[in-house]
Coordinates of C-alpha atoms in Angstrom, one line a residue:
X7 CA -3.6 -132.0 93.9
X8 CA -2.2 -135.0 92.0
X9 CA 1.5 -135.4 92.2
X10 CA 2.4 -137.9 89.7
X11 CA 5.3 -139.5 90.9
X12 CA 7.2 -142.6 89.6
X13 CA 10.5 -143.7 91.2
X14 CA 13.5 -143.7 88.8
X15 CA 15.2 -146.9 88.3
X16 CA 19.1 -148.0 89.8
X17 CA 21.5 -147.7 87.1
X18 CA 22.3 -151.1 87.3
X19 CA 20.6 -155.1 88.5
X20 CA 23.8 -156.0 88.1
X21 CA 24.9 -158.8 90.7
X22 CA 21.5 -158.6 92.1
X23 CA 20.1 -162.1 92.6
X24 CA 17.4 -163.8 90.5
X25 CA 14.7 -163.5 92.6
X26 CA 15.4 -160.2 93.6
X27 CA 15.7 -159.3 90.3
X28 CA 12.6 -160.4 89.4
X29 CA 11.0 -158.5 92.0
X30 CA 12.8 -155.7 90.9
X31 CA 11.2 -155.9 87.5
X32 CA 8.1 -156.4 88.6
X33 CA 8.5 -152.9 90.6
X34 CA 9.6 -151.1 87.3
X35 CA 6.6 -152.6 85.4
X36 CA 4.1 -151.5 87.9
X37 CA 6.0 -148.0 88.2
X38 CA 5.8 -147.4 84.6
X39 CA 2.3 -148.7 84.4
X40 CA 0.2 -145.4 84.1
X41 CA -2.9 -145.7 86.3
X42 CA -6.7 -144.6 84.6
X43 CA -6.3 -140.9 86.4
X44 CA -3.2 -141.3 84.8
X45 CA -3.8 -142.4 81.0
X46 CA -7.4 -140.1 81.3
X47 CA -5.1 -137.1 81.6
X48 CA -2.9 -137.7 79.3
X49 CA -6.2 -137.6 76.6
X50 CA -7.7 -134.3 78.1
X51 CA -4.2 -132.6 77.6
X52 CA -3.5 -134.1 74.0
X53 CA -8.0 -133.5 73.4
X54 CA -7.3 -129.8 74.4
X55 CA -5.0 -129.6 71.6
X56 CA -6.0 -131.6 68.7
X57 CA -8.9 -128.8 68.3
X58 CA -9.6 -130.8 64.4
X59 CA -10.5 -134.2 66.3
X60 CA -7.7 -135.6 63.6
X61 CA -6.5 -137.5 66.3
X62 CA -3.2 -135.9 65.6
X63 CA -1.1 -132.9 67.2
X64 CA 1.6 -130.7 65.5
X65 CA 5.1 -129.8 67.1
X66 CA 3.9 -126.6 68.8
X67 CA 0.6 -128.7 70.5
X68 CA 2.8 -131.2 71.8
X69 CA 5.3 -129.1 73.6
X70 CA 1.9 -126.8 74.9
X71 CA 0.2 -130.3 75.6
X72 CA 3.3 -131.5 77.3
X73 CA 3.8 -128.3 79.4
X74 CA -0.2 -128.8 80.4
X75 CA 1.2 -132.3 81.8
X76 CA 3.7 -130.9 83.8
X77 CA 6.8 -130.9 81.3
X78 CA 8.8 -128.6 80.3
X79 CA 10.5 -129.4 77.1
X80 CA 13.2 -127.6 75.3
X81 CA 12.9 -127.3 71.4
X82 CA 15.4 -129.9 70.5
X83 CA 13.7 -132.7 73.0
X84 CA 10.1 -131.7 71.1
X85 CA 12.7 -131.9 67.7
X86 CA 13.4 -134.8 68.7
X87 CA 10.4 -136.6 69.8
X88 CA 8.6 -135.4 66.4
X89 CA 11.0 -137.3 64.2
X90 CA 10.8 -140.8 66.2
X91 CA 6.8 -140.4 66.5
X92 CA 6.7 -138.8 63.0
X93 CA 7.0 -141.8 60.6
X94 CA 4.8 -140.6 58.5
X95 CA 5.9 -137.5 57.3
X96 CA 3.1 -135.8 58.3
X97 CA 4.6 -133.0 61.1
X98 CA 1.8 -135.0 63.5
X99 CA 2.3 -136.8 66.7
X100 CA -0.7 -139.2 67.2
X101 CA -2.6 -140.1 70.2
X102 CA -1.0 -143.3 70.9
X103 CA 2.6 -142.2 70.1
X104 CA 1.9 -139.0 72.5
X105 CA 0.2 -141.8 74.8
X106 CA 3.8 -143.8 74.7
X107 CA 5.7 -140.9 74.6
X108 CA 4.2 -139.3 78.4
X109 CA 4.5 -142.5 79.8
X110 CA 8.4 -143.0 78.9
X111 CA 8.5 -139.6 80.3
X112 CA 6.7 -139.9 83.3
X113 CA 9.1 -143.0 84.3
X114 CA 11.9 -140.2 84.1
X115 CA 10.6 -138.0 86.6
X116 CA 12.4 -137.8 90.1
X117 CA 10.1 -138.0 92.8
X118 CA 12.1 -135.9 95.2
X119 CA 12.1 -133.3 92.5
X120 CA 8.5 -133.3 91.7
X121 CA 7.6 -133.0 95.7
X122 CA 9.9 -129.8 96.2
X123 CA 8.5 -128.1 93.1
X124 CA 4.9 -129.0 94.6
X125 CA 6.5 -127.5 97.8
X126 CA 7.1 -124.3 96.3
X127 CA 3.3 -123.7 95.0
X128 CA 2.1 -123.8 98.2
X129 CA 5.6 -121.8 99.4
X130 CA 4.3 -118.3 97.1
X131 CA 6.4 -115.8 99.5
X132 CA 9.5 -118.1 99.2
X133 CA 10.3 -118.4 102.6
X134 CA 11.2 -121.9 102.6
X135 CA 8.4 -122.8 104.9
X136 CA 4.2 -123.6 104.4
X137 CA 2.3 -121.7 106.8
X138 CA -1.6 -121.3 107.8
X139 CA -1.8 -118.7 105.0
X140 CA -0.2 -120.3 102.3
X141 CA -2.4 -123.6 102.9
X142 CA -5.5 -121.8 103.2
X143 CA -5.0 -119.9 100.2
X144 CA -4.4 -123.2 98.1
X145 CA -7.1 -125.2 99.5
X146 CA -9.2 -122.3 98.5
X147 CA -7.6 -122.3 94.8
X148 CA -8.5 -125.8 94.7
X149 CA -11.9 -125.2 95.7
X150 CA -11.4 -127.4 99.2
X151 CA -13.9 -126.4 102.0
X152 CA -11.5 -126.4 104.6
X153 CA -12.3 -124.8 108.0
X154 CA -9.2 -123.6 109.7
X155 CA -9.2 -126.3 112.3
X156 CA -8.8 -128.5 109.8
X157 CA -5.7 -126.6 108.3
X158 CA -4.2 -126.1 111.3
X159 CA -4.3 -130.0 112.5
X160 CA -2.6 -130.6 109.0
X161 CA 0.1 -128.5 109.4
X162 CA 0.5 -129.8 113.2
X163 CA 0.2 -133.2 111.9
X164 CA 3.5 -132.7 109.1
X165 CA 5.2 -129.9 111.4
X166 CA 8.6 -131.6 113.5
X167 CA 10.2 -128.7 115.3
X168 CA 7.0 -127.5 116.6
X169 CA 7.4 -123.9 114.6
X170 CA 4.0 -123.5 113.3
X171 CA 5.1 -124.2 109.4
X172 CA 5.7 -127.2 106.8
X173 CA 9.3 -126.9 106.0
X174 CA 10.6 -128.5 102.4
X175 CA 11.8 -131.3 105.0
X176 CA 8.6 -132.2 106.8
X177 CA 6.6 -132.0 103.3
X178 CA 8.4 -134.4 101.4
X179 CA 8.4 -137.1 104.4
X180 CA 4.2 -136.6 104.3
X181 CA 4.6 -136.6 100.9
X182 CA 6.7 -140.1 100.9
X183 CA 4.4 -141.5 102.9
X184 CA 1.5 -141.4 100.4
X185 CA 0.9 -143.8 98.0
X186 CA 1.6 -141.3 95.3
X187 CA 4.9 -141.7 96.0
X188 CA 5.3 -145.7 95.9

């Protein structure tokens, strides 16, 4: 499972000393920088939808393609995004516009946000914890060969209060310590 994660920026360098500043936007570069894995599915989602090979997608392929990326735009954003990519006239978005456009969004995203939403795929019944069942059942979705000794030391490994289960909590402190999340 790839979580793409990119930590949002302070709202201000303000006061912030030169050299830290400059390590600061560093950081942001590198955080906005979208890796291969990255940039590769980016052109598989806006591939899937430019069925023509034009090299161009219409309003209604870029909110499908954007929703395949994770997104989920409302009309007026897609609106929006069409008339500043648009310059043409043409009702297309093409590739390298979508290309800027995902990676301006993907700077947006709030990591803690992303990891809870993860949380809650593997969390199907709700119950605010991940247990055996739920892992097993997406390791096998993702086609992992997993025995169960292997799902139970993962769960013993993230699991604090000794209950059996991944709580929201536990998962986002594995998750933090990834480098996904740097």
């Amino acid at each position: 499972v790839f979580f793409l994660m990119i930590r949002r920026p302070p709202r201000s360098t303000q006061g912030v000393s030169s050299a830290a500043s400059d390590v600061y936007k560093r950081q942001m570069k590198k955080r906005t920088e979208l890796t291969e894995e990255q940039k590769q599915e980016i052109k598989e989602a806006f591939d899937l939808f430019d069925t023509d090979g034009s090299g161009a997608i219409d309003a209604k392929e870029l909110k499908v393609a954007m929703r395949a990326l994770g997104f989920e735009p409302k009309k007026e954003e897609v609106k929006k995004m069409m008339a500043e990519a648009d310059r043409e006239g043409k009702g297309t978005v093409a590739y390298n516009d979508f290309l800027e456009m995902m990676q301006s969004k993907m700077a947006e995203r709030d990591p803690i946000e992303e990891i809870k939403k993860a949380f809650k795929l593997f969390d199907s019944e709700e119950k605010g914890k991940i247990g055996f069942k739920d892992l097993k059942r997406v390791a096998k979705e993702l086609g992992e060969n997993m025995t169960d000794e292997e799902l139970n030391e993962m769960i013993e490994e993230a699991d604090r209060d000794g209950d059996g289960e991944i709580s929201e909590e536990d998962f986002i402190r594995i998750m933090k310590k990834t480098n996904l999340f740097q």
